[in-house]
Amino acid sequence: MSSVERIDGESGRIALLGVAATRRIEGEALAALPPFTLMARAGEAVARLAIALAPHARRIVVFAGPGNNGGDGIEAATRLCDWGKPTTVLRVGVAATLPSDASQALARASEAGVDIRDFDADEAIAGDRPDLVIDALLGIGASRPPEGAIAAAIGRIADLAALGARVLAIDVPSGFDVDRGQPLGTACVGADDTLTLIAPKPGLFTGSGRDHAGRTWCARLGVDSPSGSADAWLVGTGDPSCAVSARRHASHKGSFGDVAVVGGAPGMAGAAWLAARAAHAAGAGRVFVDLVGERAGMNEASTEVDPVRPELMSRRAWAESDAAVIAATTVVCGCGGGDAVRATLPKLLSVAVRLVLDADALNALAADPSLLALAAARARRGHATILTPHPLEAARLLGATAASVQADRLSATRELAARLGSVIVLKGSGTVICAADGTARVNATGNASLASAGTGDVLAGWIGGRWASLTANAFDTATRAVIEHGAAAEPQRPGALRAADLVERLHQRERGG
């Protein structure tokens, strides 16, 4: 009952449950099991993971809050002491009465002779410093910024971490909102590892989640979490959408579809060529590049060929092609498009059957209600659209702020997907992919090396190339492309990953190199 699993997306699609769903399932389990059963299982799981993470720890300190999260930590301390690991419990925000299970955990610890003290915010750090700190201050029920003794204890945990202590958080880093993926206030634990209980929570994997949670583990405590309760799904390299299928021998370039990249305003032609390179590396049979700046006579010099990838074809005014040509092509529009891309959008929105909108195409939609209406009408005509905004672009489309989008990435993505009847890829740490029906997936791959100019253009092109060459629907195509794009940046190395190098990494992964 105390088994622990690593949650990283490599094992397939994993259901993520928010606070309400977790509370409901937990309540059902508490009603069906003898008292203290879940806390006993949680304490054992925490203790086992603590020993696995810090097998040579000479001293462990548990910061225990006044609720059941604190009870889980106190029970873990009892197990650790039983197993020969000296552990001190610092009680924080001591309440006159404790929840019944937490009270039982405290009584058990006292009987076992665990060193239990009240936390003193004014006490200086001295003497035998802990090798491992267990954060058991606040659970998933916290809804306001920590203050008082709890905030002071969070500060003390940060001080000990700076001195070299490893930090393990129980269920959630204290002070963190596991539904929205952001701290509740300025006081928030930054853990090296988080052992979440019953089910993984969505906020641990998007927004600031990975920065605060570190590596995420899950102890399900013998409680079943029905997949129908999922608020979102964690996806990664083990996801079914990433299944590899070999090309048939009797194939030709026409078997894998055409992609047209429409963008590349003055000074930004590189964005269009990067997207085109990515589309071709993703498997598209042919890739055309329509530099809208050239068509408008705004570029200083004509760019007829990519000297690195001469197999890419320049097609001026491609976006003015016959409707049948556009309908038969997967279109990626907006990469480096500037204001010039706006003129191409009415026809593309009306005719293209598969359309990826990025960057300046998104800004054009946000600035023109008529274009936004055309985008929203596409689904009714059976046309599929994938939009790939970063938080500021999403905010413009929603008439909101980037801060509000980041404050609740899942909700913002769902709202935009519903408004436009489209697949939305909200980029950032823990990229969110959402279908029009609200089904959301959170990507587990990637890292901060992707915070570099041009990597978004590469993603848009990679999505287009995958969409052209595979038979998957827009949602699964976007999911697969996002996973692969992130995986190509791993493992993380110092500094930014250059976009052109990212294309080559993607191609090498595709070729099995």
XYZ file of C-alpha atoms in Angstrom:
513
model
C 0.000 0.000 0.000
C 2.994 2.330 0.428
C 4.532 1.901 -3.029
C 5.883 5.037 -4.670
C 6.107 5.771 -8.399
C 7.995 8.454 -10.264
C 5.714 10.722 -12.292
C 7.465 12.008 -15.390
C 5.373 11.114 -18.433
C 7.643 8.315 -19.630
C 5.257 5.569 -18.541
C 2.331 6.718 -20.671
C -0.640 9.010 -20.209
C -1.242 9.782 -16.516
C -4.440 11.209 -15.024
C -3.965 14.458 -13.096
C -6.542 15.245 -10.418
C -7.206 18.683 -8.998
C -8.104 19.466 -5.410
C -11.867 18.902 -5.731
C -11.507 15.500 -7.412
C -8.818 14.403 -4.974
C -10.905 15.464 -1.981
C -13.907 13.535 -3.296
C -11.916 10.335 -3.826
C -10.137 10.746 -0.501
C -13.461 11.201 1.279
C -14.821 7.997 -0.221
C -11.702 6.102 0.866
C -11.832 7.512 4.400
C -15.438 6.393 4.716
C -14.606 2.869 3.554
C -11.414 2.297 5.576
C -10.676 2.064 9.307
C -9.546 5.334 10.916
C -5.880 6.311 10.470
C -5.398 3.868 7.573
C -4.598 6.480 4.930
C -2.322 8.463 7.241
C -0.426 5.307 8.201
C 0.066 4.485 4.535
C 1.117 8.055 3.747
C 3.619 8.167 6.607
C 5.175 4.898 5.525
C 5.428 6.048 1.900
C 7.084 9.316 2.932
C 9.550 7.499 5.172
C 10.477 4.982 2.488
C 11.035 7.683 -0.116
C 13.051 9.749 2.364
C 15.450 6.851 2.918
C 15.674 6.180 -0.820
C 16.480 9.823 -1.537
C 18.896 10.350 1.358
C 20.103 6.906 2.475
C 23.089 8.347 4.342
C 21.250 11.170 6.094
C 22.466 11.510 9.662
C 19.684 13.850 10.743
C 16.202 14.510 9.388
C 13.870 17.333 10.374
C 10.129 17.335 9.761
C 8.329 20.696 9.727
C 4.796 19.673 10.723
C 1.805 21.982 10.332
C -1.404 21.833 12.393
C -3.459 19.739 9.947
C -3.415 16.296 8.395
C -0.422 17.164 6.217
C 1.458 17.674 9.472
C 0.084 14.360 10.691
C 1.502 12.615 7.627
C 4.900 14.116 8.447
C 4.728 13.124 12.113
C 3.819 9.549 11.185
C 6.743 9.497 8.740
C 9.029 10.633 11.575
C 7.850 7.730 13.739
C 8.655 5.255 10.960
C 12.063 6.825 10.329
C 13.005 6.653 13.992
C 11.861 3.022 14.117
C 14.196 2.346 11.191
C 17.192 3.929 12.899
C 17.081 7.393 11.303
C 17.267 10.173 13.927
C 14.377 12.505 13.139
C 13.169 15.674 14.823
C 9.642 17.026 14.445
C 9.192 20.794 14.599
C 5.534 21.596 15.183
C 4.480 24.837 13.513
C 1.302 26.799 14.173
C 0.300 24.466 17.003
C -3.497 24.247 17.253
C -5.565 23.641 20.375
C -7.182 20.668 18.688
C -5.901 18.483 15.886
C -7.805 16.431 13.320
C -8.341 12.947 14.755
C -5.815 11.180 12.501
C -3.154 13.837 13.113
C -3.802 13.569 16.856
C -3.256 9.822 16.682
C -0.030 10.323 14.714
C 1.225 12.719 17.391
C 0.359 10.275 20.186
C 2.166 7.458 18.374
C 5.252 9.618 17.880
C 5.297 10.637 21.535
C 5.013 7.024 22.667
C 7.858 6.058 20.305
C 10.129 8.713 21.811
C 10.383 10.882 18.709
C 12.074 14.226 19.387
C 9.121 16.645 19.119
C 9.578 20.387 19.617
C 7.702 23.593 18.922
C 9.173 25.640 16.079
C 10.873 28.843 17.228
C 11.093 31.418 14.438
C 13.702 33.385 16.389
C 16.017 30.449 17.014
C 19.235 30.696 15.008
C 20.401 27.823 12.822
C 23.227 26.139 14.679
C 24.659 22.803 15.642
C 23.914 19.617 13.754
C 22.174 20.750 10.586
C 19.813 18.308 8.879
C 20.705 16.459 5.710
C 17.026 16.079 4.807
C 14.076 18.371 5.514
C 10.528 17.098 5.146
C 7.932 19.783 4.428
C 4.645 18.774 6.070
C 3.323 22.271 6.740
C 0.370 22.735 4.391
C -1.551 20.356 2.159
C -3.709 20.808 -0.917
C -6.425 22.512 1.103
C -4.416 25.721 1.540
C -6.084 28.572 -0.338
C -4.416 31.752 0.907
C -0.822 32.982 1.210
C 1.018 31.543 4.228
C 1.590 33.979 7.061
C 2.855 34.083 10.619
C 4.647 31.008 11.928
C 3.945 29.006 8.749
C 5.576 31.670 6.566
C 8.519 31.841 8.982
C 8.924 28.057 8.810
C 8.910 28.190 5.015
C 11.696 30.751 5.238
C 13.627 28.455 7.593
C 13.290 25.571 5.124
C 14.753 27.820 2.419
C 17.673 28.687 4.724
C 18.408 25.015 5.401
C 18.185 24.224 1.685
C 20.745 26.965 1.018
C 23.033 25.238 3.514
C 22.775 21.963 1.593
C 19.736 20.168 3.015
C 17.597 18.202 0.579
C 13.898 19.129 0.742
C 11.091 16.587 0.377
C 7.544 18.009 0.295
C 4.516 15.927 1.257
C 1.649 16.127 -1.253
C 2.482 19.706 -2.306
C 5.230 22.253 -1.599
C 3.692 24.338 1.179
C 2.239 27.580 -0.129
C 1.700 26.256 -3.662
C -1.609 26.075 -5.550
C -1.742 22.612 -7.129
C -4.748 23.472 -9.299
C -3.239 26.556 -10.931
C 0.493 25.875 -10.835
C 1.531 29.046 -9.006
C 2.538 30.021 -5.450
C -0.262 31.373 -3.293
C 1.995 34.205 -2.149
C 5.620 35.122 -1.598
C 6.230 32.344 0.949
C 6.403 29.021 -0.879
C 8.611 25.982 -0.430
C 11.012 25.078 -3.205
C 11.425 21.309 -2.950
C 13.921 18.946 -4.531
C 11.278 16.217 -4.504
C 7.529 16.149 -3.895
C 5.617 13.020 -2.891
C 2.045 13.736 -3.889
C -0.662 11.518 -2.428
C -3.534 9.555 -4.010
C -3.041 11.133 -7.449
C -0.689 13.575 -9.207
C -1.980 17.154 -9.309
C -1.952 19.282 -12.507
C -0.282 22.366 -11.032
C 2.829 20.379 -10.169
C 3.617 20.069 -13.882
C 2.793 23.441 -15.415
C 3.483 27.097 -14.693
C 5.871 27.291 -11.736
C 5.119 23.727 -10.704
C 8.321 22.064 -11.767
C 10.418 24.836 -10.198
C 8.734 24.391 -6.807
C 8.040 20.644 -6.792
C 11.322 19.382 -8.220
C 10.968 15.705 -9.090
C 7.433 14.480 -8.509
C 6.544 11.103 -7.025
C 3.158 9.639 -6.181
C 1.939 7.299 -3.450
C -1.596 6.260 -4.345
C -2.188 4.776 -0.864
C -4.196 1.893 -2.289
C -6.908 4.305 -3.442
C -8.301 3.986 -6.959
C -8.534 7.202 -8.973
C -11.067 6.690 -11.809
C -9.811 8.095 -15.095
C -13.135 9.893 -15.485
C -12.113 12.122 -12.575
C -9.085 13.515 -14.418
C -8.818 17.291 -14.662
C -6.002 16.907 -17.197
C -3.562 14.292 -18.458
C 0.203 14.283 -18.161
C 1.858 13.255 -21.420
C 5.438 12.497 -22.332
C 7.573 10.230 -24.445
C 5.618 7.165 -23.345
C 2.341 8.615 -24.608
C 0.388 6.513 -27.149
C 0.379 9.440 -29.585
C 4.154 8.986 -29.974
C 3.937 5.450 -31.369
C 6.381 5.001 -34.250
C 5.158 3.623 -37.570
C 7.549 2.677 -40.360
C 7.131 4.171 -43.829
C 5.845 1.801 -46.471
C 8.423 0.936 -49.097
C 6.061 1.826 -51.942
C 5.958 5.498 -50.960
C 6.921 8.761 -52.635
C 7.077 12.393 -51.528
C 3.431 12.845 -52.416
C 2.568 10.190 -49.834
C 3.530 12.502 -46.973
C 1.704 15.684 -47.776
C 2.630 19.262 -48.523
C 3.253 22.060 -46.026
C 3.157 25.756 -46.857
C 4.789 28.193 -44.439
C 3.358 31.697 -44.785
C 5.314 34.360 -42.911
C 8.716 36.003 -42.996
C 8.212 39.770 -42.922
C 11.232 42.099 -43.305
C 13.938 41.177 -40.838
C 12.068 38.015 -39.825
C 12.475 35.725 -42.835
C 14.561 33.401 -40.662
C 11.473 32.488 -38.643
C 9.698 31.193 -41.747
C 12.734 29.230 -42.912
C 13.152 27.687 -39.432
C 9.512 26.574 -39.473
C 10.003 25.159 -42.965
C 13.114 23.218 -41.943
C 11.201 21.763 -39.002
C 8.224 20.800 -41.191
C 10.475 18.969 -43.607
C 12.396 17.225 -40.795
C 9.039 16.138 -39.328
C 8.270 14.159 -42.465
C 6.382 16.403 -44.886
C 6.912 15.358 -48.502
C 7.271 18.919 -49.826
C 7.581 22.269 -48.070
C 6.880 25.640 -49.660
C 7.827 28.998 -48.155
C 5.814 32.117 -48.958
C 7.664 35.164 -47.628
C 4.914 37.747 -47.293
C 7.427 40.589 -47.057
C 8.785 39.779 -50.519
C 5.297 39.658 -52.003
C 4.603 43.098 -50.565
C 7.877 44.368 -51.999
C 9.268 45.124 -48.564
C 12.373 42.923 -48.430
C 15.673 44.429 -49.454
C 16.800 41.268 -51.212
C 14.935 38.268 -52.551
C 15.384 34.991 -50.648
C 14.768 32.241 -53.154
C 16.521 29.418 -51.329
C 17.654 28.283 -47.921
C 21.369 27.596 -48.469
C 21.396 25.068 -45.605
C 18.289 23.213 -46.815
C 17.969 23.819 -50.571
C 15.243 21.157 -50.766
C 12.839 23.755 -49.335
C 10.994 25.627 -52.069
C 10.262 29.342 -52.232
C 6.780 30.076 -53.590
C 5.912 33.750 -53.737
C 2.231 34.560 -53.308
C 1.455 30.918 -52.488
C -1.276 32.136 -50.132
C -3.064 33.541 -53.191
C -3.208 30.094 -54.801
C -6.321 28.394 -56.021
C -8.603 27.337 -53.163
C -8.178 23.654 -54.030
C -4.394 23.942 -53.676
C -4.694 25.598 -50.275
C -7.270 23.054 -49.103
C -4.942 20.166 -50.006
C -2.000 21.631 -48.074
C -1.208 21.869 -44.361
C -0.632 25.573 -43.766
C 1.600 27.092 -41.077
C 0.940 30.818 -40.896
C 2.433 33.625 -38.850
C 6.073 32.740 -38.186
C 7.819 36.096 -38.453
C 4.818 37.412 -40.373
C 4.668 40.950 -39.017
C 1.715 43.088 -40.097
C 2.028 41.811 -43.667
C 0.612 38.412 -42.738
C -2.774 39.933 -41.934
C -3.731 40.270 -45.609
C -3.311 36.510 -46.152
C -5.533 35.433 -43.280
C -9.086 35.877 -44.666
C -8.466 33.399 -47.461
C -6.447 30.960 -45.356
C -9.016 30.980 -42.564
C -11.802 30.395 -45.092
C -10.175 27.726 -47.250
C -7.354 25.848 -45.462
C -8.529 22.496 -44.089
C -5.507 22.088 -41.761
C -4.172 25.378 -40.395
C -1.496 26.086 -37.771
C -1.548 29.673 -36.518
C 1.455 31.094 -34.682
C 3.010 34.397 -33.629
C 1.893 37.337 -35.792
C -1.090 35.433 -37.182
C -2.362 35.215 -33.590
C -1.731 38.901 -33.003
C -3.655 39.718 -36.196
C -6.621 37.665 -34.972
C -6.560 39.400 -31.609
C -6.587 42.827 -33.257
C -9.391 42.142 -35.767
C -12.789 40.810 -34.621
C -13.680 39.804 -38.173
C -10.642 37.530 -38.394
C -11.424 36.096 -34.965
C -14.949 35.318 -36.153
C -13.574 33.559 -39.248
C -11.303 31.460 -37.020
C -14.192 30.512 -34.727
C -16.326 29.495 -37.733
C -13.769 27.013 -39.095
C -14.845 24.093 -36.907
C -18.429 24.376 -38.180
C -17.122 23.810 -41.706
C -15.117 20.758 -40.632
C -11.788 22.604 -40.832
C -9.202 21.972 -38.112
C -7.064 24.653 -36.494
C -4.122 24.479 -34.104
C -3.097 27.718 -32.397
C 0.288 27.919 -30.648
C 0.310 31.035 -28.448
C 2.744 31.963 -25.724
C 1.050 33.496 -22.636
C 1.061 37.083 -23.941
C -0.437 36.045 -27.299
C -3.077 33.993 -25.470
C -3.852 37.003 -23.293
C -4.405 39.205 -26.343
C -6.806 36.662 -27.813
C -8.702 36.459 -24.507
C -8.656 40.183 -23.836
C -6.766 39.488 -20.619
C -3.241 39.877 -19.256
C -0.297 37.528 -19.493
C -0.206 37.420 -15.684
C -3.809 36.206 -15.517
C -3.116 33.528 -18.132
C -0.082 32.307 -16.195
C -2.036 32.401 -12.939
C -4.302 29.613 -14.253
C -2.872 28.115 -17.431
C -5.340 25.238 -17.653
C -8.418 27.428 -17.346
C -7.094 29.991 -19.813
C -6.302 27.316 -22.401
C -9.716 25.708 -22.001
C -11.466 29.043 -22.422
C -9.562 29.871 -25.596
C -10.101 26.391 -27.059
C -13.853 26.652 -26.423
C -14.132 30.158 -27.901
C -12.368 29.233 -31.133
C -13.416 25.586 -31.444
C -9.746 24.796 -31.958
C -6.802 22.964 -30.478
C -4.746 25.341 -28.343
C -1.082 24.807 -27.491
C -0.233 27.201 -24.647
C 3.544 27.252 -24.637
C 5.707 27.502 -21.540
C 6.876 25.257 -18.726
C 4.415 22.386 -18.812
C 2.917 23.284 -22.195
C -0.854 22.773 -22.119
C -2.558 21.186 -25.142
C -6.346 21.510 -25.091
C -9.120 20.370 -27.422
C -12.299 22.326 -28.044
C -14.240 19.992 -25.727
C -11.992 20.949 -22.809
C -9.855 17.810 -22.693
C -6.441 19.033 -21.576
C -2.986 17.500 -21.640
C 0.127 18.800 -19.895
C 3.497 18.070 -21.479
C 6.190 16.622 -19.220
C 9.115 17.042 -21.623
C 11.376 20.025 -22.238
C 13.274 22.498 -20.104
C 14.431 26.109 -19.948
C 16.960 25.665 -22.767
C 13.948 26.147 -25.084
C 13.614 29.746 -23.859
C 15.403 30.932 -26.981
C 14.440 32.902 -30.076
C 13.046 30.733 -32.865
C 12.169 27.593 -30.901
C 8.475 28.495 -31.146
C 8.789 28.775 -34.943
C 10.362 25.317 -34.922
C 7.413 23.959 -32.919
C 4.866 25.430 -35.342
C 6.709 23.952 -38.307
C 7.136 20.584 -36.589
C 3.398 20.445 -35.891
C 2.695 21.252 -39.540
C 5.075 18.576 -40.797
C 3.651 15.944 -38.481
C 0.109 16.868 -39.456
C 0.863 16.628 -43.165
C 2.674 13.295 -42.983
C 0.537 11.416 -40.446
C -3.146 10.532 -40.294
C -3.745 11.595 -36.682
C -6.307 14.227 -35.701
C -5.295 17.747 -34.746
C -5.331 17.124 -30.972
C -3.167 14.007 -31.095
C -0.878 15.574 -33.709
C -0.304 18.648 -31.547
C 0.279 16.439 -28.498
C 2.868 14.326 -30.253
C 4.670 17.304 -31.743
C 4.862 19.132 -28.402
C 6.235 16.040 -26.662
C 8.882 15.510 -29.340
C 9.833 19.182 -29.409
C 10.431 19.147 -25.650
C 12.230 15.805 -25.647
C 14.724 17.101 -28.216
C 15.929 19.619 -25.611
C 16.764 16.937 -23.056
C 18.929 16.495 -21.105
C 19.184 20.122 -20.039
C 22.549 21.779 -20.512
C 23.651 25.277 -19.482
C 22.489 28.064 -21.757
C 19.905 28.342 -24.493
C 19.382 25.860 -27.300
C 19.667 27.535 -30.706
C 16.613 27.003 -32.848
C 18.523 25.721 -35.882
C 20.265 23.182 -33.652
C 16.872 22.153 -32.262
C 15.701 21.246 -35.774
C 18.731 18.996 -36.201
C 18.115 17.348 -32.830
C 14.513 16.693 -33.798
C 15.615 15.157 -37.078
C 18.201 12.973 -35.354
C 15.566 11.710 -32.906
C 13.235 11.007 -35.821
C 15.964 8.996 -37.532
C 16.778 7.135 -34.327
C 20.146 8.871 -33.910
